[in-house]
Structure formats: structure tokens, C-alpha cells
PDB file of C-alpha atoms in Angstrom:
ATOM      1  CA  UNK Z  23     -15.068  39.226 -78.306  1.00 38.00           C
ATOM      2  CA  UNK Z  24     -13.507  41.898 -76.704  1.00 43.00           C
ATOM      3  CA  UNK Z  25     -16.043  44.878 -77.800  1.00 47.00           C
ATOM      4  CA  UNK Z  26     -18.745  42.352 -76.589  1.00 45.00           C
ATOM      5  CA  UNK Z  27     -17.329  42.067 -73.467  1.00 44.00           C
ATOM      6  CA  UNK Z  28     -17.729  45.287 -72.058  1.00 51.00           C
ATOM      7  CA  UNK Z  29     -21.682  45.466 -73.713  1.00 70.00           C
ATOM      8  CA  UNK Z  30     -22.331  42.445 -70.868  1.00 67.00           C
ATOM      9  CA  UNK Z  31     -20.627  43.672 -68.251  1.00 76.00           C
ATOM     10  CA  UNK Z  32     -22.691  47.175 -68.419  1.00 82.00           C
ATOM     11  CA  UNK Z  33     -25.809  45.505 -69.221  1.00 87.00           C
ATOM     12  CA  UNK Z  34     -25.574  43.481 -66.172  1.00 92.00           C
ATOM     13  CA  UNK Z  35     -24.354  46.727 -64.292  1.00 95.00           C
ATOM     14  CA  UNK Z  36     -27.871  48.078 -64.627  1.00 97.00           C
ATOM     15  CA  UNK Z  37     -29.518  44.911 -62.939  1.00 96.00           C
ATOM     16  CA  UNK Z  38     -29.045  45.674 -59.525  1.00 97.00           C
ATOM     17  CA  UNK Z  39     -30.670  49.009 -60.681  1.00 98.00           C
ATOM     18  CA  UNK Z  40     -33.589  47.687 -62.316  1.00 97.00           C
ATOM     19  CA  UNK Z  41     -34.641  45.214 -59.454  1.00 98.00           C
ATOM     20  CA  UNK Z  42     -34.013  47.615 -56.813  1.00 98.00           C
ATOM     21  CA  UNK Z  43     -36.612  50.088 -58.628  1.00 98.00           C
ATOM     22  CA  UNK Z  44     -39.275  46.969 -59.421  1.00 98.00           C
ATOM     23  CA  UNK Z  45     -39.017  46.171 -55.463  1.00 98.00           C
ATOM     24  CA  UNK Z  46     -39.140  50.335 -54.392  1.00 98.00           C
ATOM     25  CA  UNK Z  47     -42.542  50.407 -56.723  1.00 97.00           C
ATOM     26  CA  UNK Z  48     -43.825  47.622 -55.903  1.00 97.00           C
ATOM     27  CA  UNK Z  49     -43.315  47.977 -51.835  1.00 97.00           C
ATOM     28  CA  UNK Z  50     -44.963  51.667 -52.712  1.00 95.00           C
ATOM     29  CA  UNK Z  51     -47.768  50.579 -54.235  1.00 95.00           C
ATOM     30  CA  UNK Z  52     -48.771  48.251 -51.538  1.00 94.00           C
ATOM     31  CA  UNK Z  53     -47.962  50.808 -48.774  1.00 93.00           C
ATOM     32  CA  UNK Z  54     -45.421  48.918 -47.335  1.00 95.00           C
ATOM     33  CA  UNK Z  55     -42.845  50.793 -44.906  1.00 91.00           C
ATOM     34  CA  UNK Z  56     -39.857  49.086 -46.368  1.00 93.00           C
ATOM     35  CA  UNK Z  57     -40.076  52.179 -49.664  1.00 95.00           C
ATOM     36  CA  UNK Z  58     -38.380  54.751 -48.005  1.00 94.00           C
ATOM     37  CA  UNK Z  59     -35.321  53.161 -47.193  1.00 95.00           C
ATOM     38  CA  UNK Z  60     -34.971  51.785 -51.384  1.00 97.00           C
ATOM     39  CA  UNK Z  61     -35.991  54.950 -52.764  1.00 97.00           C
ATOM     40  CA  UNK Z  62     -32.538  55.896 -50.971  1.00 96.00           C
ATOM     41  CA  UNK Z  63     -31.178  52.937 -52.608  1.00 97.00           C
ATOM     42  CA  UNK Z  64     -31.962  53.753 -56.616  1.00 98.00           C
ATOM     43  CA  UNK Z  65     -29.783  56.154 -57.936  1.00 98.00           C
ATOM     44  CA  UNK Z  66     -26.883  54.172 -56.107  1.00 97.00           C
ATOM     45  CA  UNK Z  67     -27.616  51.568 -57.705  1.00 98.00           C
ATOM     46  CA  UNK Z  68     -27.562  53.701 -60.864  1.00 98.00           C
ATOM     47  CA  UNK Z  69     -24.229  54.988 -60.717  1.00 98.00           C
ATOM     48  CA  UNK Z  70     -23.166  51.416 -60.852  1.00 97.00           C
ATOM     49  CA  UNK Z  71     -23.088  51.003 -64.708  1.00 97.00           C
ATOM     50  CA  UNK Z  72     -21.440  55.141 -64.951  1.00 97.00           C
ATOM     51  CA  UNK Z  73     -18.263  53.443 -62.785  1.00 96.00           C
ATOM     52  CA  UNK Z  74     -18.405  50.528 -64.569  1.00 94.00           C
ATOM     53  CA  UNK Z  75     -17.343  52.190 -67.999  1.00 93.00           C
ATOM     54  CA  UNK Z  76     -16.096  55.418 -66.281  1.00 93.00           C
ATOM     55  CA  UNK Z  77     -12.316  54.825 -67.657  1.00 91.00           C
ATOM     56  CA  UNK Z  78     -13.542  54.361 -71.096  1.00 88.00           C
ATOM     57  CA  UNK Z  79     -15.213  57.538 -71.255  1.00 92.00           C
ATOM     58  CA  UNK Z  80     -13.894  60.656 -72.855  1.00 90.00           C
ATOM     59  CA  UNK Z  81     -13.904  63.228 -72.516  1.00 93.00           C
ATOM     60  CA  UNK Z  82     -13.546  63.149 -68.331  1.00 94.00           C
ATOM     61  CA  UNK Z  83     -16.061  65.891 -67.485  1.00 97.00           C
ATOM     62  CA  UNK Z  84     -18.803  63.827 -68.776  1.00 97.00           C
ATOM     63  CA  UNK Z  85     -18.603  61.000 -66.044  1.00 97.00           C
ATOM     64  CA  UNK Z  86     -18.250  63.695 -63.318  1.00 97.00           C
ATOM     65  CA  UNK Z  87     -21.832  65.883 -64.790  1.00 98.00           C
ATOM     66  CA  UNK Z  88     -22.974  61.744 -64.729  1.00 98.00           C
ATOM     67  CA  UNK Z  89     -22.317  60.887 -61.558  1.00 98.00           C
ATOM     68  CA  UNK Z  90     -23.501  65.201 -60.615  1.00 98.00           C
ATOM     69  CA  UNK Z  91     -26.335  64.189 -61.793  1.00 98.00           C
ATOM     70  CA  UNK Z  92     -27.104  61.063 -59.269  1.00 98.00           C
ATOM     71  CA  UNK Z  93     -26.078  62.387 -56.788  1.00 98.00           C
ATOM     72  CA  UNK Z  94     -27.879  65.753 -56.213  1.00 98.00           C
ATOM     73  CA  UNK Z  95     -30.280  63.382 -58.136  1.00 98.00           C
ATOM     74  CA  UNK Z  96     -30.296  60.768 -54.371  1.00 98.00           C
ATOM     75  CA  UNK Z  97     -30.047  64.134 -52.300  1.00 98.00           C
ATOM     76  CA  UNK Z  98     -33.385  64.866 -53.885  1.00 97.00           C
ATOM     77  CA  UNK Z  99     -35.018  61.614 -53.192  1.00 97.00           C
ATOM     78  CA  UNK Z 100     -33.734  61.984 -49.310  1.00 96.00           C
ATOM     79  CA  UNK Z 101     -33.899  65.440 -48.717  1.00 96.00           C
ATOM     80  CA  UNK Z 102     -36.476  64.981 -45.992  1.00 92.00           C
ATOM     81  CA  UNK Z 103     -34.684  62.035 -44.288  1.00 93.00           C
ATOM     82  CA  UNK Z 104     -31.206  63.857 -44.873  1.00 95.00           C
ATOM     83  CA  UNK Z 105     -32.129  67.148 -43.517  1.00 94.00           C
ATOM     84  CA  UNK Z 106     -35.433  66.877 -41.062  1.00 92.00           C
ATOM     85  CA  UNK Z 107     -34.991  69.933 -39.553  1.00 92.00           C
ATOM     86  CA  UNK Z 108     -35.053  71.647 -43.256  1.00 90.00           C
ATOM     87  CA  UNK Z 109     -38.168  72.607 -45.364  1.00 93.00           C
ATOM     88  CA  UNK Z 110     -38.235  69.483 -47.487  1.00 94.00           C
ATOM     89  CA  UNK Z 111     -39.983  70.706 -50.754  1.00 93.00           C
ATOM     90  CA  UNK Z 112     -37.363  73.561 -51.586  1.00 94.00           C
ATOM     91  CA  UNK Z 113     -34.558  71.190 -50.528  1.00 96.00           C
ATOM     92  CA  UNK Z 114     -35.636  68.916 -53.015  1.00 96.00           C
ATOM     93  CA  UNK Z 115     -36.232  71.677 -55.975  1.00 95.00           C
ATOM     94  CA  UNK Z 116     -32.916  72.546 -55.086  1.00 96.00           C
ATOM     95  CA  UNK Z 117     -31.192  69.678 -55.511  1.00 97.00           C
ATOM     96  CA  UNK Z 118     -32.582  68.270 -58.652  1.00 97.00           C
ATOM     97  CA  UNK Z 119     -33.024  71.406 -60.392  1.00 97.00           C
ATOM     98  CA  UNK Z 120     -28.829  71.286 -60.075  1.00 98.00           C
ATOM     99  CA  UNK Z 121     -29.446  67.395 -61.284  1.00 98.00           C
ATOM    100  CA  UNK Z 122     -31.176  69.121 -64.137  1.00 98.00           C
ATOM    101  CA  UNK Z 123     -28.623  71.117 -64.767  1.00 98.00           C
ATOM    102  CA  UNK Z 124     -25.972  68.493 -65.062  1.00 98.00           C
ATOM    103  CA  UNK Z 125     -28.296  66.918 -67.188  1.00 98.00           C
ATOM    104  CA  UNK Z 126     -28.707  69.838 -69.983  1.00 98.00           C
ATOM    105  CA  UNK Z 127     -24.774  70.556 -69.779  1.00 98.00           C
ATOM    106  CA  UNK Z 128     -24.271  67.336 -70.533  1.00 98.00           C
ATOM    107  CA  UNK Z 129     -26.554  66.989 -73.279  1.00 98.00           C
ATOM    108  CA  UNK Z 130     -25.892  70.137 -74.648  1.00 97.00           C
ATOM    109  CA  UNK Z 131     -21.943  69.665 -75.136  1.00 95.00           C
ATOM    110  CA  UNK Z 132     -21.104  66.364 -75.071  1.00 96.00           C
ATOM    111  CA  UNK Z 133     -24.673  64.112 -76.711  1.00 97.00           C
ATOM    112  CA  UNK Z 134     -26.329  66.795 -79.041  1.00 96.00           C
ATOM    113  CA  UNK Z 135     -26.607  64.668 -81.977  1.00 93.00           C
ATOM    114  CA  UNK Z 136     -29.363  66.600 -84.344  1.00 93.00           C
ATOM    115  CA  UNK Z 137     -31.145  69.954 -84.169  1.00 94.00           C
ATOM    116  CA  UNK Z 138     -34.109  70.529 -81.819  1.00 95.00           C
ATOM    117  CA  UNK Z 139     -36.874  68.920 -83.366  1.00 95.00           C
ATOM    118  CA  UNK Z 140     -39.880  70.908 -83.744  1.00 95.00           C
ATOM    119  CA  UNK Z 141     -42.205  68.904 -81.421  1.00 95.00           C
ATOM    120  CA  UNK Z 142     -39.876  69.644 -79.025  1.00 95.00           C
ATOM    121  CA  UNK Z 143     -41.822  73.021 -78.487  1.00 95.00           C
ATOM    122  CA  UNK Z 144     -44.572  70.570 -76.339  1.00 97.00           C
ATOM    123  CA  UNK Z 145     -42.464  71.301 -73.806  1.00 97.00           C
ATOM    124  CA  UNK Z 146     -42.609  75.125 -73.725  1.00 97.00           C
ATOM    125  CA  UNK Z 147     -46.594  74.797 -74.250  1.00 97.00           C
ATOM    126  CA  UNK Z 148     -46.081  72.326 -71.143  1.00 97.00           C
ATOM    127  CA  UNK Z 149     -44.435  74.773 -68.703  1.00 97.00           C
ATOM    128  CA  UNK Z 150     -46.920  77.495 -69.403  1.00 97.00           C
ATOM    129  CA  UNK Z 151     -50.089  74.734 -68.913  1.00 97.00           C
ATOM    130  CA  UNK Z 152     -48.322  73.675 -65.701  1.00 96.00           C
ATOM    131  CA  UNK Z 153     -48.179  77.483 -64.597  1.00 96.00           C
ATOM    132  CA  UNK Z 154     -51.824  77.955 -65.144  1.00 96.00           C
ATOM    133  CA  UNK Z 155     -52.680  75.234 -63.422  1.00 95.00           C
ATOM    134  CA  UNK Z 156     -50.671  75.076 -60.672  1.00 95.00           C
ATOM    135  CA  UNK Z 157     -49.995  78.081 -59.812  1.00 94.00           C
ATOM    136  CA  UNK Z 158     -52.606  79.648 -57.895  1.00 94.00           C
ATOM    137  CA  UNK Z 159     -52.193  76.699 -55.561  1.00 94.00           C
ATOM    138  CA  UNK Z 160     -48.683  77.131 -55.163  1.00 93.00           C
ATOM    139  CA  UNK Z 161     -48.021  79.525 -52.516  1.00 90.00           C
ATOM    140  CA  UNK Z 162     -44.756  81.679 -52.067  1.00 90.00           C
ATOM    141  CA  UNK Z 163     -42.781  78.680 -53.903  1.00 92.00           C
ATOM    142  CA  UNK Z 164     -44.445  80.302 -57.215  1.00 94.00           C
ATOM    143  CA  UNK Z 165     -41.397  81.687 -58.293  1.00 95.00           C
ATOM    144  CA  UNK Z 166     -39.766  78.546 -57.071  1.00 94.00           C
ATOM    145  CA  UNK Z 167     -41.852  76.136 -59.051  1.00 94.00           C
ATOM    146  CA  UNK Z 168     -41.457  78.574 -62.124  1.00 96.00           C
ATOM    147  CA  UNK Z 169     -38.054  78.606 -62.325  1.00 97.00           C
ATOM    148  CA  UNK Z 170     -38.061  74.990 -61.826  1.00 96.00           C
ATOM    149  CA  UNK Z 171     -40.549  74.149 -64.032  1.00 96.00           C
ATOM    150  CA  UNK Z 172     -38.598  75.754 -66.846  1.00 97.00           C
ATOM    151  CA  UNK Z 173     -35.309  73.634 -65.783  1.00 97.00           C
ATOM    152  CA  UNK Z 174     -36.792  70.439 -65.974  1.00 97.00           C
ATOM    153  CA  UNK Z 175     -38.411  71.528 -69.489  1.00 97.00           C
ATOM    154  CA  UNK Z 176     -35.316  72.548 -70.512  1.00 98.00           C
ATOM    155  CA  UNK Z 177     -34.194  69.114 -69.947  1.00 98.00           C
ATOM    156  CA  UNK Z 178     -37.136  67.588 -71.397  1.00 98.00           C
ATOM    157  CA  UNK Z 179     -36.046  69.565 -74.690  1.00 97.00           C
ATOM    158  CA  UNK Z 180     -32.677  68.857 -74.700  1.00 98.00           C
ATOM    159  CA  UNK Z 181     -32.992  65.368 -74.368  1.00 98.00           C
ATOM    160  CA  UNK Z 182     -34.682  65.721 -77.648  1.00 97.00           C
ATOM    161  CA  UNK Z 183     -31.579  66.054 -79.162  1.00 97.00           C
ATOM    162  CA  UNK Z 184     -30.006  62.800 -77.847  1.00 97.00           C
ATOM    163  CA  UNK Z 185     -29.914  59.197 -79.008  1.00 96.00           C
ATOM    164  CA  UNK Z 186     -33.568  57.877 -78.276  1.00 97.00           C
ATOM    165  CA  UNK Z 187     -33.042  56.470 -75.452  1.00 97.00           C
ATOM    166  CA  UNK Z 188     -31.765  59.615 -73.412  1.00 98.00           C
ATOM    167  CA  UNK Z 189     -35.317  61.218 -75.443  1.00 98.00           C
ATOM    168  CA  UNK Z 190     -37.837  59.279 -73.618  1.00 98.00           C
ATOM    169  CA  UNK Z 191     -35.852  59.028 -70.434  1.00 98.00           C
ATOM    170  CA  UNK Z 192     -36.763  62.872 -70.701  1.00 98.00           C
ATOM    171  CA  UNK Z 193     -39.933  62.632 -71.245  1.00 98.00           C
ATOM    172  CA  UNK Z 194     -40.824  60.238 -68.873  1.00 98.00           C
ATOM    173  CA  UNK Z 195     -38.376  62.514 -66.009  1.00 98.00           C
ATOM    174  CA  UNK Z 196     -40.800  64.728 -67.199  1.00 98.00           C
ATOM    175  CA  UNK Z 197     -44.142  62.899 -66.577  1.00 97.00           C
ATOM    176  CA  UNK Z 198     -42.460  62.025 -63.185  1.00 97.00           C
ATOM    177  CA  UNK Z 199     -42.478  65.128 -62.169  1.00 96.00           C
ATOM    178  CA  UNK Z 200     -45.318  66.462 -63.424  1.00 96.00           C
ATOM    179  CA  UNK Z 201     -47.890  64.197 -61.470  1.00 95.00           C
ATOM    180  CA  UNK Z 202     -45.680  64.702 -58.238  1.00 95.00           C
ATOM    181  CA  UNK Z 203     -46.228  68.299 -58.581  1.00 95.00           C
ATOM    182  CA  UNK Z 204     -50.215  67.646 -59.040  1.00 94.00           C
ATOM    183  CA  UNK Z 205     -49.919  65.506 -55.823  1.00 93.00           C
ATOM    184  CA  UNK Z 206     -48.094  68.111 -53.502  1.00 91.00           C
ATOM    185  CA  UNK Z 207     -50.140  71.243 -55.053  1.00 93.00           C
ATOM    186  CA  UNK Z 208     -53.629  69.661 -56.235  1.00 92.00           C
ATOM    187  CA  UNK Z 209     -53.589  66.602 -53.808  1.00 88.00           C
ATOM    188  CA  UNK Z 210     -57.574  65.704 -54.264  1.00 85.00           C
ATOM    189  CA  UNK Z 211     -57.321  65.514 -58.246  1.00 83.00           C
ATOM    190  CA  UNK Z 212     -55.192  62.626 -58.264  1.00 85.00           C
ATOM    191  CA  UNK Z 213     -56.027  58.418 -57.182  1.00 85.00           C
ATOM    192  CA  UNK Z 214     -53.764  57.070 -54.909  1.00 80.00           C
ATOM    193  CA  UNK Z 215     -52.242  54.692 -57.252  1.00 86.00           C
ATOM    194  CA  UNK Z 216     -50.654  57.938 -58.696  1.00 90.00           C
ATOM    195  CA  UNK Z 217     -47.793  57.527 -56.402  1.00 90.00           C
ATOM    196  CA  UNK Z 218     -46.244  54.478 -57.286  1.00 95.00           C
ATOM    197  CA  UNK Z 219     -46.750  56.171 -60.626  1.00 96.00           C
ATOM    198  CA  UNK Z 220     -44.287  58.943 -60.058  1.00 96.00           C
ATOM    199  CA  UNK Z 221     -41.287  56.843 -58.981  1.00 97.00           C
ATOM    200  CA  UNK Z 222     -42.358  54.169 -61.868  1.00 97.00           C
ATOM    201  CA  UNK Z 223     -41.765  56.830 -64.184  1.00 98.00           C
ATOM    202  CA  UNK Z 224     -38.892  58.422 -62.583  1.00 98.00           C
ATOM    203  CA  UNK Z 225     -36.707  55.750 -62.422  1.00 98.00           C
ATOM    204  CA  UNK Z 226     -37.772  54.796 -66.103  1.00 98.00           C
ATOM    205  CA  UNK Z 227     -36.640  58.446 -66.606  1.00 98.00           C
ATOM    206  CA  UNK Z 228     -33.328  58.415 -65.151  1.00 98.00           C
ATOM    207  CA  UNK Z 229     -32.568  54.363 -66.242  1.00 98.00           C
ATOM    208  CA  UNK Z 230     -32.932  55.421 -69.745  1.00 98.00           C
ATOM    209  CA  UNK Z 231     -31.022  59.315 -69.200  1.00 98.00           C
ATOM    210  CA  UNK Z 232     -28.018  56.941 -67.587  1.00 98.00           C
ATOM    211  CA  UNK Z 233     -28.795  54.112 -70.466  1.00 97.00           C
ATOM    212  CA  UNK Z 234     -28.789  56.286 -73.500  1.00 96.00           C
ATOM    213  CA  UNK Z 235     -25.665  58.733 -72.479  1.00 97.00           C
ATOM    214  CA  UNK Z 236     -23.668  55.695 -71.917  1.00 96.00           C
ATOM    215  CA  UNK Z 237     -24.188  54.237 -75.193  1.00 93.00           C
ATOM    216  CA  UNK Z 238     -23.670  57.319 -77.317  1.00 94.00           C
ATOM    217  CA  UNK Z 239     -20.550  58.392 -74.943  1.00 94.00           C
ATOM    218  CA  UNK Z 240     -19.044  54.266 -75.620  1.00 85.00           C
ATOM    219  CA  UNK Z 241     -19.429  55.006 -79.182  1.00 80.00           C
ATOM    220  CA  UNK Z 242     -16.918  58.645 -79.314  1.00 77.00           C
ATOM    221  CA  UNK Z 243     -14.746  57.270 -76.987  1.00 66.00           C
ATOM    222  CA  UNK Z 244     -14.160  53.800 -78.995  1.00 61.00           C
TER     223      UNK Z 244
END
């Protein structure tokens, strides 16, 4: 009883998340003016199940590049209503390429549990596709969106080496961003239902990231 005790409490942690990311898509997708303010709301309600569990978790520098993570993670999602006087696109590559970051340290050193796998390599061939295609439209944030680009792969790859869970939470962070950047550079070759589709992915993303790195951190620190 007492191991299953804490596996309820976090799973419940994660509701508030969950519902708080059906209602943001869900407002989005009809166009409702009520999405902006719970997009704000998501990865707060993500760092929930991280505090929840925070004292079981070992060693200590994994619940800070966590909780890193969120929170340059929400600074991303609000860059434009945090700082309106500030160019909103390289605010937000900004702060989640140091998300990103977080993200690979913490993967790399503390939930590495096999070898890259050799599919993994998609995500090299995906970064060079995404150059090709987007850059020509891209301005003087090429180098930018390069650099980037090659963080959020590098995520995307690393997560590859994680229980399953924190995988496909990569992948989909990856899709996430991948039709947001066809939005903001090739706006016309996208529907309009494509952007409910990049926060339905991204929170998909980071709920299984969060998901997956809790379970495989609750099982070296038991």
C-alpha cells in the first residue's frame, strides 16, 4: 500500500494538467478569446506532479533542470504577453531553446537508458529538410531558426534514449514545433485547423517529457 500510494497521488497530479490542455485546445479551435489566458495556465499546471514527488527524487539537480524546463518552457508560451514591447518570435526561440536544453541535460545524465537507436538519425535528415524548406522564407532569423532547429532535434534524439514515454513526448515536441514553424514562415500552406494542432501536440509533448522522466527518476530513487 504504501508504494501505491504515491502512484495515485502523481497520477491525479497530472489531472489538473490534462483538463487545462483539453479546455486551451478546445477554446483554440473554436476561436474563442478565453485561449490565451490557459495557454499561460499549462505548464503550471505541469509542474504540479514534478512538486508532488520532488522530495523523492534523487539526485536534486534533476527536479531543478524539471522545473528549468517549465518554466523557460511558460516564458515561451507568454513571451508576447510578458514582454510586448519585445520582438516576440526571438523571445520565444530564446526561451525554449534553454527549455531544450534542460531537456537534453537531463536526458543525457540522469534518463539515458540504451544507446541511440539508429532511427534516431530521422531527426538529423529532419533538421536539414526543415532548412531547405524554410529557410529562404526565414529572413535574418536564419541563423536563429538553424541553431534552433538543431536544439530541438537534439532533443528529439535524445529522448530516444529514454523510457518510451519521454520518446514520443519528443517526437510529438517535435511535430509541435515543426507545424508552428510552417505557420509563422509558410503561413498559406497550412488549414487553419493547424493551430489547435500545434498546442494539441505540444502539450502531448511536454505531458509525456514530464510523465516519462518522473517514472524512470521514481524508479533510481526507490
Amino acid at each position: 500500500m504504501q508504494r501505491r500510494a504515491p502512484s495515485l497521488s502523481l497520477t491525479w497530479a497530472f489531472l489538473p494538467f490534462v483538463v487545462i490542455s483539453i479546455v486551451h485546445v478546445v477554446l483554440l479551435a473554436t476561436d474563442n478569446s478565453f485561449a490565451a489566458p490557459t495557454k499561460l495556465l499549462l505548464m503550471s499546471m505541469l509542474a504540479i506532479p514534478v512538486l508532488v514527488v520532488a522530495r523523492h527524487l534523487t539526485p536534486r539537480i534533476t527536479v531543478f533542470l524539471l522545473l528549468a524546463a517549465l518554466l523557460f518552457s511558460w516564458l515561451g508560451d507568454g513571451a508576447g504577453a510578458f514582454f510586448p514591447a519585445g520582438p516576440e518570435l526571438p523571445l520565444m526561440l530564446l526561451f525554449f531553446g534553454i527549455a531544450h536544453v534542460a531537456y537534453i541535460l537531463l536526458f543525457i545524465r540522469h534518463l539515458s537508458t540504451r544507446r541511440m537507436p539508429w532511427w534516431a538519425l530521422v531527426y538529423a535528415a529532419w533538421w536539414v529538410a526543415m532548412i531547405a524548406l524554410l529557410g529562404p522564407h526565414t529572413g535574418g532569423l536564419l541563423v536563429a531558426v538553424a541553431l534552433y532547429g538543431l536544439i530541438l532535434g537534439a532533443t528529439a534524439a535524445f529522448s530516444a534514449r529514454c523510457h518510451p514515454l519521454v520518446a514520443v513526448g519528443g517526437a510529438f515536441f517535435l511535430a509541435s514545433d515543426t507545424i508552428l514553424a510552417f505557420r509563422l514562415f509558410l503561413p498559406d500552406s497550412l488549414p487553419s485547423w493547424s493551430s489547435p494542432a500545434v498546442m494539441l501536440t505540444y502539450v502531448i509533448g511536454q505531458g509525456l517529457i514530464i510523465a516519462g522522466a518522473l517514472v524512470s527518476l521514481r524508479r533510481t530513487s526507490s
